[in-house]
Coordinates of C-alpha atoms in Angstrom, one line a residue:
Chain A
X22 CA 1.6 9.6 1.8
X23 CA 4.2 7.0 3.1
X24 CA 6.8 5.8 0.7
X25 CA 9.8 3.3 0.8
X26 CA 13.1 4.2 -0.6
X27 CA 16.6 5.1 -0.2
X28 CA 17.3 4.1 3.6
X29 CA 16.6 6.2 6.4
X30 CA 13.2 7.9 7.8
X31 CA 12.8 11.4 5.8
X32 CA 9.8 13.8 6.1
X33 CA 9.2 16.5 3.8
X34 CA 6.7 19.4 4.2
X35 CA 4.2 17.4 6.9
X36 CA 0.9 18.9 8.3
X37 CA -1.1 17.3 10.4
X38 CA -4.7 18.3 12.0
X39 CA -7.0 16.4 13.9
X40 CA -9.7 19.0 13.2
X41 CA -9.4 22.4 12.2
X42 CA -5.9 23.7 14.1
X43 CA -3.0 22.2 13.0
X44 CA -1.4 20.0 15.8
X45 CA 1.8 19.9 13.7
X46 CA 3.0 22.5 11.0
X47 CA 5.7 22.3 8.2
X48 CA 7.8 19.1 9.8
X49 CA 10.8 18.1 8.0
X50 CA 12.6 15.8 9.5
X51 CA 15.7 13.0 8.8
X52 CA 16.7 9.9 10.6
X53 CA 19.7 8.0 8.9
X54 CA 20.6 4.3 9.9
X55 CA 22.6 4.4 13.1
X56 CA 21.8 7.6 14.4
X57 CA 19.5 8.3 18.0
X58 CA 17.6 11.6 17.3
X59 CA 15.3 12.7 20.3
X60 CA 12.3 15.0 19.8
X61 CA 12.3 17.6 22.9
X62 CA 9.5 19.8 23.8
X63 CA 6.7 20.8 26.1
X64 CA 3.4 18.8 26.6
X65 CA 0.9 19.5 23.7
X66 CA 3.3 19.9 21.0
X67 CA 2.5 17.5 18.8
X68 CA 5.8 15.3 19.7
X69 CA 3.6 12.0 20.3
X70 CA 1.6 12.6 17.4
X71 CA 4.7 13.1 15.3
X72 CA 6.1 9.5 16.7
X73 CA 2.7 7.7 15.9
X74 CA 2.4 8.9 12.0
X75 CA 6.3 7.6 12.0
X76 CA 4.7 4.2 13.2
X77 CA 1.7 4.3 10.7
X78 CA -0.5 4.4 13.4
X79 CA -2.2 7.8 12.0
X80 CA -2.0 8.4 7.9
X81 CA -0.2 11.9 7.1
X82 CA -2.6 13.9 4.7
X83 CA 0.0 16.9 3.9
X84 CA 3.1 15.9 3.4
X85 CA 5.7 13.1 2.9
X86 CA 7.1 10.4 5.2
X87 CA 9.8 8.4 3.6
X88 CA 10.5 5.4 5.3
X89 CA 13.2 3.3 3.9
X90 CA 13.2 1.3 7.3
X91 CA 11.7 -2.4 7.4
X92 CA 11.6 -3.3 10.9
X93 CA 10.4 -0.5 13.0
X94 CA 9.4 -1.4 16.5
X95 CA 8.1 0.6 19.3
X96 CA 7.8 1.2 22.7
X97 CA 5.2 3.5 24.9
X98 CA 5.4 5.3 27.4
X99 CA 3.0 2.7 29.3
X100 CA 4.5 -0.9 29.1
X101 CA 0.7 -2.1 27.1
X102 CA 1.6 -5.6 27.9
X103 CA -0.9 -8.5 27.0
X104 CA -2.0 -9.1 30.5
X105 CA -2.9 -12.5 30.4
X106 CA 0.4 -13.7 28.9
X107 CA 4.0 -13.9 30.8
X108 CA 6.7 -11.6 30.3
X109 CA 8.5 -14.4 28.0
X110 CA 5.5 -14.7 25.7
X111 CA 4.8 -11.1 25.7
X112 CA 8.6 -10.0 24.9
X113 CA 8.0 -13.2 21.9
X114 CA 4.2 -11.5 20.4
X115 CA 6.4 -10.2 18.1
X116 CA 7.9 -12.8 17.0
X117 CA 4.8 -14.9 16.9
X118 CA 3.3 -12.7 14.5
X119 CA 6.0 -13.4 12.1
X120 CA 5.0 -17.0 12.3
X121 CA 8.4 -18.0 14.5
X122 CA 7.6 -21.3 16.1
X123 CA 6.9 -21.3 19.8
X124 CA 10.0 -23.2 20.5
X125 CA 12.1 -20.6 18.8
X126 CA 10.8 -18.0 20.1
X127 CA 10.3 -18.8 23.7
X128 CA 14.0 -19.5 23.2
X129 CA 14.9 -16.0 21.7
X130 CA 12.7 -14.3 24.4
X131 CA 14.4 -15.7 27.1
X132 CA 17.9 -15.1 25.4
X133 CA 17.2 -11.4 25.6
X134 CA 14.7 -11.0 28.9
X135 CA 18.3 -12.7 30.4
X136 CA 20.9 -10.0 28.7
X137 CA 18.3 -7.2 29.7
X138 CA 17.9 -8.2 33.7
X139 CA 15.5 -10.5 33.4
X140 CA 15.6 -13.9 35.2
X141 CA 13.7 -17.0 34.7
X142 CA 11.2 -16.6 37.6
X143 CA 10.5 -13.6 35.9
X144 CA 9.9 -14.4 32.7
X145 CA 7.3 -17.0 33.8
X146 CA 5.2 -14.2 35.6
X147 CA 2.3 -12.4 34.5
X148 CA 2.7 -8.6 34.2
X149 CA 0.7 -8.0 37.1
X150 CA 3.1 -9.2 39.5
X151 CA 6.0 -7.8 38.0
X152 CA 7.0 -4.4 39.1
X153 CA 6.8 -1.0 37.3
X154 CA 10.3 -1.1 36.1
X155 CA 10.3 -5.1 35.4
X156 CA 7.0 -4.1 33.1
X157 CA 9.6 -2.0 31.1
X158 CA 12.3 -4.0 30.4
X159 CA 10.0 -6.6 29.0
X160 CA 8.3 -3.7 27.1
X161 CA 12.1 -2.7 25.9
X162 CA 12.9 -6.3 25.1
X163 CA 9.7 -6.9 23.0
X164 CA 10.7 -4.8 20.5
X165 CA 14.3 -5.6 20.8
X166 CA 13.8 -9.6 20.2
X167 CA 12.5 -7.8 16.7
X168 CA 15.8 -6.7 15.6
X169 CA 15.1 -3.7 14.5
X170 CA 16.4 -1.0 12.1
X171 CA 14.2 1.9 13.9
X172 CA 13.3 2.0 17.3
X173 CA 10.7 4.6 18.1
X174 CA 10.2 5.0 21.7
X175 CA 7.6 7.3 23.7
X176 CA 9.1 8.4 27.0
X177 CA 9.3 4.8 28.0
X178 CA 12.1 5.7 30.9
X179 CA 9.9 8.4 32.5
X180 CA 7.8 6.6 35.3
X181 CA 11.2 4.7 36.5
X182 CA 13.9 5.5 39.2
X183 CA 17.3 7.0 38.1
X184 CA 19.2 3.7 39.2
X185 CA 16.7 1.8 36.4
X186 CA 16.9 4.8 33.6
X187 CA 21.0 4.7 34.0
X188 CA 20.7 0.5 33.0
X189 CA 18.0 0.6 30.5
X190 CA 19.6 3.7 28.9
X191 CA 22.9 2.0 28.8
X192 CA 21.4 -1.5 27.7
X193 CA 19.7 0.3 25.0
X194 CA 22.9 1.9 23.5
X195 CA 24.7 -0.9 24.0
X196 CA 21.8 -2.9 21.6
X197 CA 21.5 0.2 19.4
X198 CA 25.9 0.4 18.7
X199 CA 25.6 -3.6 17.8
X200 CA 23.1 -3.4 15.7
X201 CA 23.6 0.2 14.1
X202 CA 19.7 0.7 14.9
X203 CA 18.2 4.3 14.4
X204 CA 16.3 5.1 17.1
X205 CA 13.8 8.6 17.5
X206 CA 13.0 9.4 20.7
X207 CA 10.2 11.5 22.6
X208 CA 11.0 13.0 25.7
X209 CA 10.7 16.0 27.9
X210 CA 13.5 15.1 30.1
X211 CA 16.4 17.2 28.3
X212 CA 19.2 15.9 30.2
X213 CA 17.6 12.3 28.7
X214 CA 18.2 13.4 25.5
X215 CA 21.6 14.8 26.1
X216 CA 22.7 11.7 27.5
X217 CA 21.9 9.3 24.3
X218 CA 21.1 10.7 21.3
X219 CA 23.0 12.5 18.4
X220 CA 20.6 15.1 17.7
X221 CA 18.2 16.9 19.3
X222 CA 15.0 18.3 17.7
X223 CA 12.9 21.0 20.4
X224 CA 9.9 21.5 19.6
X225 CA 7.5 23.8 20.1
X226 CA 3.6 24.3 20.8
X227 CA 0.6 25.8 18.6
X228 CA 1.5 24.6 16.3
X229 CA 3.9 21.9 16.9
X230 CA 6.8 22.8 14.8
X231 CA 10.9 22.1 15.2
X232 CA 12.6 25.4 15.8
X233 CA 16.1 24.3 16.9
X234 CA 18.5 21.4 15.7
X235 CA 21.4 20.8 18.5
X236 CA 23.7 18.3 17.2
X237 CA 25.9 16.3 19.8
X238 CA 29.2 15.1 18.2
X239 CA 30.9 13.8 21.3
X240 CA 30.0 9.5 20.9
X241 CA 27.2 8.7 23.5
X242 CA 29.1 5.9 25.4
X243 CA 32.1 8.6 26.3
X244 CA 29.5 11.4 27.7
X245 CA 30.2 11.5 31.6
X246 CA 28.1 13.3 33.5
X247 CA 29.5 17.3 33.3
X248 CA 29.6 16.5 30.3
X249 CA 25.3 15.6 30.0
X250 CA 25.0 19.0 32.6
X251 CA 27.2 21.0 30.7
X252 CA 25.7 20.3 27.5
X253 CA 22.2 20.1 29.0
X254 CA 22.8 23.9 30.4
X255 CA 24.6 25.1 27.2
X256 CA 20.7 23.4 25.2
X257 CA 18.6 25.6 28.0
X258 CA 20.9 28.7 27.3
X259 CA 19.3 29.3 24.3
X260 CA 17.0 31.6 23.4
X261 CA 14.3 29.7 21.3
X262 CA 14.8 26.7 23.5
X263 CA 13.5 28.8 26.4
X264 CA 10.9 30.5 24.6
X265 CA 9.7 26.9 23.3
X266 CA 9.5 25.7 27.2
X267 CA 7.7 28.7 28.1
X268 CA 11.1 29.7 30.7
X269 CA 11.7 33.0 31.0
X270 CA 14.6 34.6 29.2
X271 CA 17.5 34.1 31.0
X272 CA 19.3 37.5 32.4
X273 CA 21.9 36.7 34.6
X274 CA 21.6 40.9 36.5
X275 CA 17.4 38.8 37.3
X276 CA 18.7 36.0 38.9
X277 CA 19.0 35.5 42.6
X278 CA 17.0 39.4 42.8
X279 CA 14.5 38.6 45.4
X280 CA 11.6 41.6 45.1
X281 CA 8.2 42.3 47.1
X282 CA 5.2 43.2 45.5
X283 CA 3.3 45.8 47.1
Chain B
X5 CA -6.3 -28.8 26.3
X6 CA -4.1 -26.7 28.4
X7 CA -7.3 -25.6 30.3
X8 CA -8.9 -29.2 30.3
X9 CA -5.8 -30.1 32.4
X10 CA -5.3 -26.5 34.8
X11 CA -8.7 -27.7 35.2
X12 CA -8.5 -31.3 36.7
X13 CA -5.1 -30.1 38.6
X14 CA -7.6 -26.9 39.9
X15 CA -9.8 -29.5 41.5
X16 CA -8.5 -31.1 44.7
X17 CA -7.3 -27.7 46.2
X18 CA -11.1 -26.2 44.7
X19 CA -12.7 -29.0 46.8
X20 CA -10.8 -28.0 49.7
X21 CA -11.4 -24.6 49.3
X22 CA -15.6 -25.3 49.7
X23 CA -15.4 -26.7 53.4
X24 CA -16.9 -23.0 54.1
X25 CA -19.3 -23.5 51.9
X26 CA -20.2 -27.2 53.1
X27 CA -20.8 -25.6 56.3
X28 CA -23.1 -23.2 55.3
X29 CA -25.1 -25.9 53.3
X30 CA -25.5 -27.8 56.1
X31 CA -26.7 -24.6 58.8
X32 CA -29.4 -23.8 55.9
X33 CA -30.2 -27.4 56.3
X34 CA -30.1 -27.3 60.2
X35 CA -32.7 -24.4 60.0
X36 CA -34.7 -26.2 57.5
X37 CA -35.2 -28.8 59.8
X38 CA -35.9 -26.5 62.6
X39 CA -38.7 -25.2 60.2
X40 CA -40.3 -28.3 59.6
X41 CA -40.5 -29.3 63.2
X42 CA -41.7 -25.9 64.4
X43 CA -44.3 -26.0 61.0
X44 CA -45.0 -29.5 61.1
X45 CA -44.5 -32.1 58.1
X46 CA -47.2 -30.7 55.7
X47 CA -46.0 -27.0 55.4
X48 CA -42.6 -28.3 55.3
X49 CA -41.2 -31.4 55.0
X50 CA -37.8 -32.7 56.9
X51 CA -35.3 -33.0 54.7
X52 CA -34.3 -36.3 55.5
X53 CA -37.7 -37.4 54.4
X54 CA -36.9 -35.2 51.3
X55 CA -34.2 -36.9 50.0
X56 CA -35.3 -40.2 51.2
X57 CA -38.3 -39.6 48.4
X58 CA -35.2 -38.1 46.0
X59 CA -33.4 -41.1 45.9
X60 CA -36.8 -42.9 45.7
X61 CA -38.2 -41.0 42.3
X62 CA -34.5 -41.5 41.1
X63 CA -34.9 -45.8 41.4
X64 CA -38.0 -45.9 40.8
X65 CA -36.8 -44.2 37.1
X66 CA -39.1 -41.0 36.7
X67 CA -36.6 -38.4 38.1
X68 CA -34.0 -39.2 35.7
X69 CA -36.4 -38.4 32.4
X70 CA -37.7 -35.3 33.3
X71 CA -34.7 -33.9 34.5
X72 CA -33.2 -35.1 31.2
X73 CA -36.4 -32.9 29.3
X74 CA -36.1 -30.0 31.6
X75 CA -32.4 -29.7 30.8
X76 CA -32.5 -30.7 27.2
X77 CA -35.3 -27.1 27.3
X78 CA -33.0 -25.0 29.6
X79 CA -29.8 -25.8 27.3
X80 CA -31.2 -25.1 23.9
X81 CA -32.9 -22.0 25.1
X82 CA -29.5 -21.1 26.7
X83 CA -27.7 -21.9 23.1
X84 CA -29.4 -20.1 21.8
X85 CA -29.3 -17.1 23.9
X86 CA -25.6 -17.5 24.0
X87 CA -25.2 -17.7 20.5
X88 CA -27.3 -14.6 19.5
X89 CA -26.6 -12.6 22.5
X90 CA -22.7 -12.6 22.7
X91 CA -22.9 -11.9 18.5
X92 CA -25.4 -9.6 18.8
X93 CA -23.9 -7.6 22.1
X94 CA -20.3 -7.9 20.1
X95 CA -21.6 -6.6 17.1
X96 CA -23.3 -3.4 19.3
X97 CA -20.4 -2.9 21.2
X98 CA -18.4 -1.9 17.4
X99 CA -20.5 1.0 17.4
X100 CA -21.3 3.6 20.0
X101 CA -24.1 4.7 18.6
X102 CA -25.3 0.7 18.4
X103 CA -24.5 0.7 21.9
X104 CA -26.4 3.6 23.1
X105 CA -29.7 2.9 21.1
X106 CA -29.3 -1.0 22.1
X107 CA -29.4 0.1 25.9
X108 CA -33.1 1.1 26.7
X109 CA -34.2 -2.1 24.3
X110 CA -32.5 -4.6 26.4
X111 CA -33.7 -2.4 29.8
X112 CA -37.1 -3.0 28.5
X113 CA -36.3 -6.9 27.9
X114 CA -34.8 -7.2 31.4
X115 CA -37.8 -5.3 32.6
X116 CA -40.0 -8.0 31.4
X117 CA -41.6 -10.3 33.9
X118 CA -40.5 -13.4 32.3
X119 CA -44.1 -14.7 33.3
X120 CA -45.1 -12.2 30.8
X121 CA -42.6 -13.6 27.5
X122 CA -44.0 -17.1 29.0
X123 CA -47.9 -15.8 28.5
X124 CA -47.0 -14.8 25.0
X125 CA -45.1 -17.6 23.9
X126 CA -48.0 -19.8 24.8
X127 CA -50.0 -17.6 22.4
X128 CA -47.5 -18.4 19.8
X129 CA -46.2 -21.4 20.3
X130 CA -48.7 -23.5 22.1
X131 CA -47.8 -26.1 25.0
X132 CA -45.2 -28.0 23.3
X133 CA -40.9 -27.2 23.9
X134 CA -40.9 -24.3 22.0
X135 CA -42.5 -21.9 24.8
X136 CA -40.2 -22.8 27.4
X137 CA -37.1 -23.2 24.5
X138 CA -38.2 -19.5 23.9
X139 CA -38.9 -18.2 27.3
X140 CA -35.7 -19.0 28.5
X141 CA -34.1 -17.7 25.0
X142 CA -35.7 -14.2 25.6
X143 CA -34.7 -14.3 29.5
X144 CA -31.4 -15.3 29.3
X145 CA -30.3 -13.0 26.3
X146 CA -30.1 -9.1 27.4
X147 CA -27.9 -10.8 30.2
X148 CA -25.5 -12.0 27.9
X149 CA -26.0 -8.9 25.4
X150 CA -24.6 -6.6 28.3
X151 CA -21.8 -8.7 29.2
X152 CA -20.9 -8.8 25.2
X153 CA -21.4 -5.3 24.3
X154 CA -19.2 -4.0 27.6
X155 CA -16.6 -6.5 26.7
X156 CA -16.3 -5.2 23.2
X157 CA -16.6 -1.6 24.5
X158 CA -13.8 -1.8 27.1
X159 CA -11.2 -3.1 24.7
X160 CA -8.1 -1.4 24.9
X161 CA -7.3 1.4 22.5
X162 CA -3.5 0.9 23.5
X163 CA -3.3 -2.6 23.2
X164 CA -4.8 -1.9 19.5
X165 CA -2.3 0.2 18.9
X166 CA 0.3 -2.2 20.5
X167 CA -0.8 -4.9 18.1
X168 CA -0.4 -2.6 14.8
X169 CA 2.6 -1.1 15.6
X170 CA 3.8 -4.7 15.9
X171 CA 2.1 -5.9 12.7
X172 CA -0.1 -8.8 14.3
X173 CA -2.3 -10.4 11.8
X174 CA -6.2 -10.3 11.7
X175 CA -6.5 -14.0 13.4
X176 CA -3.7 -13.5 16.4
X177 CA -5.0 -10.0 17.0
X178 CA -8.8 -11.5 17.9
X179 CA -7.3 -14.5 19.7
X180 CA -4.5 -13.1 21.6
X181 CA -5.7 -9.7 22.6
X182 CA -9.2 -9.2 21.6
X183 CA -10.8 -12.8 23.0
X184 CA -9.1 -12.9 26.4
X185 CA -10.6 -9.8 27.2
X186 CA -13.6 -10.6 25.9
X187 CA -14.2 -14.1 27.6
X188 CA -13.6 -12.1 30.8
X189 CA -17.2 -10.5 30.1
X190 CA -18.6 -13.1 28.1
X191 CA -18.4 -16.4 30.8
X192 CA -19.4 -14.3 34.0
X193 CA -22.4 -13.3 31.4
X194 CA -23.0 -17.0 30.4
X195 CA -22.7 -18.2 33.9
X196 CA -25.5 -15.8 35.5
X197 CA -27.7 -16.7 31.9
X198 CA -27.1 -20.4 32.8
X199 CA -28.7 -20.0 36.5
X200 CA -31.4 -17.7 35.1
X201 CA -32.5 -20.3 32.2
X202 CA -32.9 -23.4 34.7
X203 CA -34.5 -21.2 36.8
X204 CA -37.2 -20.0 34.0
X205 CA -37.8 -23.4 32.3
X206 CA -39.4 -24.8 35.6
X207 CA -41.5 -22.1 35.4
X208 CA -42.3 -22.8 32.1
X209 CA -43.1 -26.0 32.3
X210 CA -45.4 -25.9 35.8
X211 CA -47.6 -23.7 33.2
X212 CA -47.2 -24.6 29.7
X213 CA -46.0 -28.5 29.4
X214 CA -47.5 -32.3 30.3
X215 CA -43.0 -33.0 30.7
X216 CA -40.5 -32.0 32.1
X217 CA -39.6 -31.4 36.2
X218 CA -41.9 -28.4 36.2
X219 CA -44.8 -30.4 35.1
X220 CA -43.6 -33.0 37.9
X221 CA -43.6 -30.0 40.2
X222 CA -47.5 -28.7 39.3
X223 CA -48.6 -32.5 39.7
X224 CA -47.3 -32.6 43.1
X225 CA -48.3 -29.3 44.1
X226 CA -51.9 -30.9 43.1
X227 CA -51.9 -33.7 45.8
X228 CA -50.6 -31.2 47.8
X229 CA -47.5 -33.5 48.6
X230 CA -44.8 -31.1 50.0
X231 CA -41.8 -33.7 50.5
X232 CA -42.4 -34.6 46.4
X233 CA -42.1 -31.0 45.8
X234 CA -39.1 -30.0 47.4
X235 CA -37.8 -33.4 46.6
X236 CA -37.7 -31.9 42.9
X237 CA -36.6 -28.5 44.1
X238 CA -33.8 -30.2 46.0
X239 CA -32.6 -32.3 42.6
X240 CA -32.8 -28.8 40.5
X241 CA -30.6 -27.1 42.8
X242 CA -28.4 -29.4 43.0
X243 CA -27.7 -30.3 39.6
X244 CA -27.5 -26.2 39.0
X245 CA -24.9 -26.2 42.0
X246 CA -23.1 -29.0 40.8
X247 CA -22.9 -27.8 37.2
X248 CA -21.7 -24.5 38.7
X249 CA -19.1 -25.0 41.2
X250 CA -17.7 -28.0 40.0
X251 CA -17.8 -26.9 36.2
X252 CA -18.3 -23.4 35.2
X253 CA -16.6 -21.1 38.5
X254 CA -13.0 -23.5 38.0
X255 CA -13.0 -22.4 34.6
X256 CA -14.0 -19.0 35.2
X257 CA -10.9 -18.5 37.7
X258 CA -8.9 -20.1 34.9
X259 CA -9.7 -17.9 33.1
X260 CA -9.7 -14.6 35.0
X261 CA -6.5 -15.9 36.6
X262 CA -4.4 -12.8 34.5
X263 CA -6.7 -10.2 36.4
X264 CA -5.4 -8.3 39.4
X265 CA -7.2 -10.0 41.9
X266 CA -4.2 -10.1 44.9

């Protein structure tokens, strides 16, 4: 059941099988306006799943999923570009289908593909001769041109270099502090999550379920980087977060103790 | 409108393009010449002589008509074909299980001598246009049932899910993502159909009409007059050339220009 009401995204109680097994168990889950939560975990653990019944793509059978937002957008972990449109009318599909006129939106499109490192020549080109990390932006700044109020994203960053991840990551707070846009974000790169959100939610598999909450208080824009690898190693330190990655416990007397088996 | 005019721009640099194909034309014609002089002129005529008698049927007013009767044939049966076979293929490709029992039904069409649909159709239709309006139909339609039915099968899943999460409506998500992808299939499909129709409603006619460029074909056949016969051959391929390369391929690359082809 999906439900509008007070503002935020808030799940209650949600179960979710594909067939028998539950590939999520007992998710509850809030998102206020504003806020980055990032969803942590191994492969298999329902995290995708979990990001596509917040889109609406799949219809939750146990469970509730309020969602006060109005302008969700997303972004996958493959670009999915039209390709037989340019980056400027793909970044603008959105905008289309809210009956924008062409003018208007070729204008806004460009506006944005410009602020996020795209230039004209590029805009004109088909997403076949655009590079990997060119395909993202314009995958970043179609759902940006949307305004949005949430921004769900599925690993988008993960397939590109750290030079690109450091912009996008920065061009995306900077567009999520103007526009006080809640974003929830899948990934299994912790020190990812460290670095932007304000929560973080691990996961963990058969059946997906949360078992740790790690709240971040320190403002994203003033974390440097001891701060992401401190805070990243204090996240691994713990004992359910391990256990959820499948890591062995951590004894420091183990470590460094080469043996031979016989 | 925007193709009409990609079109007439395509065509200058197209042209230039076919100097390798010119020059092939004109070795085949080299070799056909070589043929008639080694075979002498009632096995094969020159092809001087050939076209000397082209241009001659063409003033003297009886090769324009039955080329006009023979084409009328091919493109009705071809209509038709298209029509019913890209719905039809569409409509299979929905389903898998459509798909999978459509397969060995259209193996058996394409399996069928179309010598064999012609036989019947003179059974049912008599010597009048509908048996070669009919042969061609039946010919030309598993071709363009395949290339419908693997369109509509490869869709992308992603891009679907693109388009919901992005709330396209019904009408921009056939035309902007569905169709482009689907025309991709469809016009190779149409083109192959198109060379397979003109090639079937000659045969047709040399058996089953009094009209029509086949029927001009069985007459000269009859006073065993080679250079009137490939006089006729030489105005059918050319006109299927002509329609092809200077009609249908432009558009095709138009069309296909998205796909990674570099």
């Amino acid at each position: 059941m999906i439900t509008k009401s007070q503002p935020g995204l808030h799940i209650r109680a949600l179960t979710h099988r594909y067939t028998v097994n539950p590939v999520l168990e007992h998710i509850e889950l809030d998102l206020t306006p504003g806020t980055v939560l990032a969803l942590v975990g191994p492969s298999g653990c329902g995290k995708t799943t979990l990001l596509h019944l917040c889109a609406g793509l799949l219809t939750p059978r146990e469970g509730r999923i309020d969602n006060g937002f109005t302008r969700p957008a997303c972004v996958f972990q493959q670009p999915r570009l039209l390709p037989w449109k340019n980056a400027q009318d793909n970044i603008a599909l959105g905008l289309k289908a809210q009956g924008i006129p062409t003018q208007q939106r070729r204008e806004r499109a460009t506006n944005l593909g410009q602020r996020i490192g795209l230039d004209q020549e590029d805009l004109g080109k088909l997403p076949r001769q655009l590079s990997g990390g060119m395909q993202s932006r314009v995958a970043l700044a179609r759902a940006l041109v949307l305004d949005p109020d949430l921004l769900l994203l599925d690993e988008p960053f993960s397939a590109l270099d750290i030079g690109l991840k450091e912009e996008l990551y920065r061009l995306m707070l900077d567009q999520q502090r103007g526009r006080g846009m809640a974003v929830l974000m899948i990934t299994h790169d912790l020190m990812e999550a460290v670095r932007l959100s304000d929560a973080i939610l691990v996961m963990a598999p058969e059946p997906g379920r949360i078992v740790h909450r790690f709240e971040i208080a320190q403002p994203p824009q003033t974390r440097d980087e001891p701060f992401v690898y401190h805070t990243t190693a204090r996240l691994l330190s713990h004992p359910t977060v391990r256990e959820s990655f499948g890591l062995a416990p951590s004894y420091p007397e183990q470590s460094g103790s080469a043996r031979t088996s016989p | 409108m925007r193709l009409l005019r990609d079109w007439l721009a395509g065509i200058p640099a197209y042209l230039w393009s076919g100097w390798g194909a010119i020059a092939s034309l004109l070795l085949f014609l080299a070799l056909w010449e070589w043929g008639s002089i080694h075979y002498g002129e009632l096995i094969l005529s020159d092809p001087r002589s050939t076209f000397a008698r082209l241009v001659e049927l063409m003033q003297q007013g009886t090769a324009w008509p039955e080329l006009a009767t023979t084409a009328k044939r091919a493109l009705i049966g071809f209509a038709l074909a298209i029509a019913a076979g890209s719905f039809l293929g569409m409509l299979a490709g929905l389903s898998m299980t459509a798909s999978m029992m459509s397969r060995p039904i259209i193996t058996v069409l394409i399996g069928t001598p179309p010598i064999a649909w012609l036989v019947l159709a003179l059974l049912w239709f008599g010597a009048g246009d509908g048996t070669p309006v009919f042969t061609v139909f039946v010919a030309a339609l598993p071709i363009v049932f395949i290339g419908a039915m693997q369109g509509t099968r490869t869709l992308d899943g992603q891009l679907h899910d693109m388009a919901s999460t992005f709330r396209l409506p019904a009408t921009m998500r056939f035309t902007d993502v569905y169709l482009p992808h689907l025309l991709s299939y469809l016009f190779p499909a149409w083109i192959t159909a198109l060379g397979i129709s003109w090639k079937v409603v000659i045969m047709a006619e040399l058996l089953a009409t009094a009209d029509g460029v086949g029927a001009a074909l069985a007459v000269s056949r009859s006073h065993l007059d080679t250079t009137s016969t490939l006089a006729w051959i030489a105005a059918i391929v050319g006109l299927l050339l002509a329609v092809e390369y200077l009609l249908l391929e432009p558009i095709k690359r138009e069309l296909e220009s998205w796909r990674d082809t570099a």
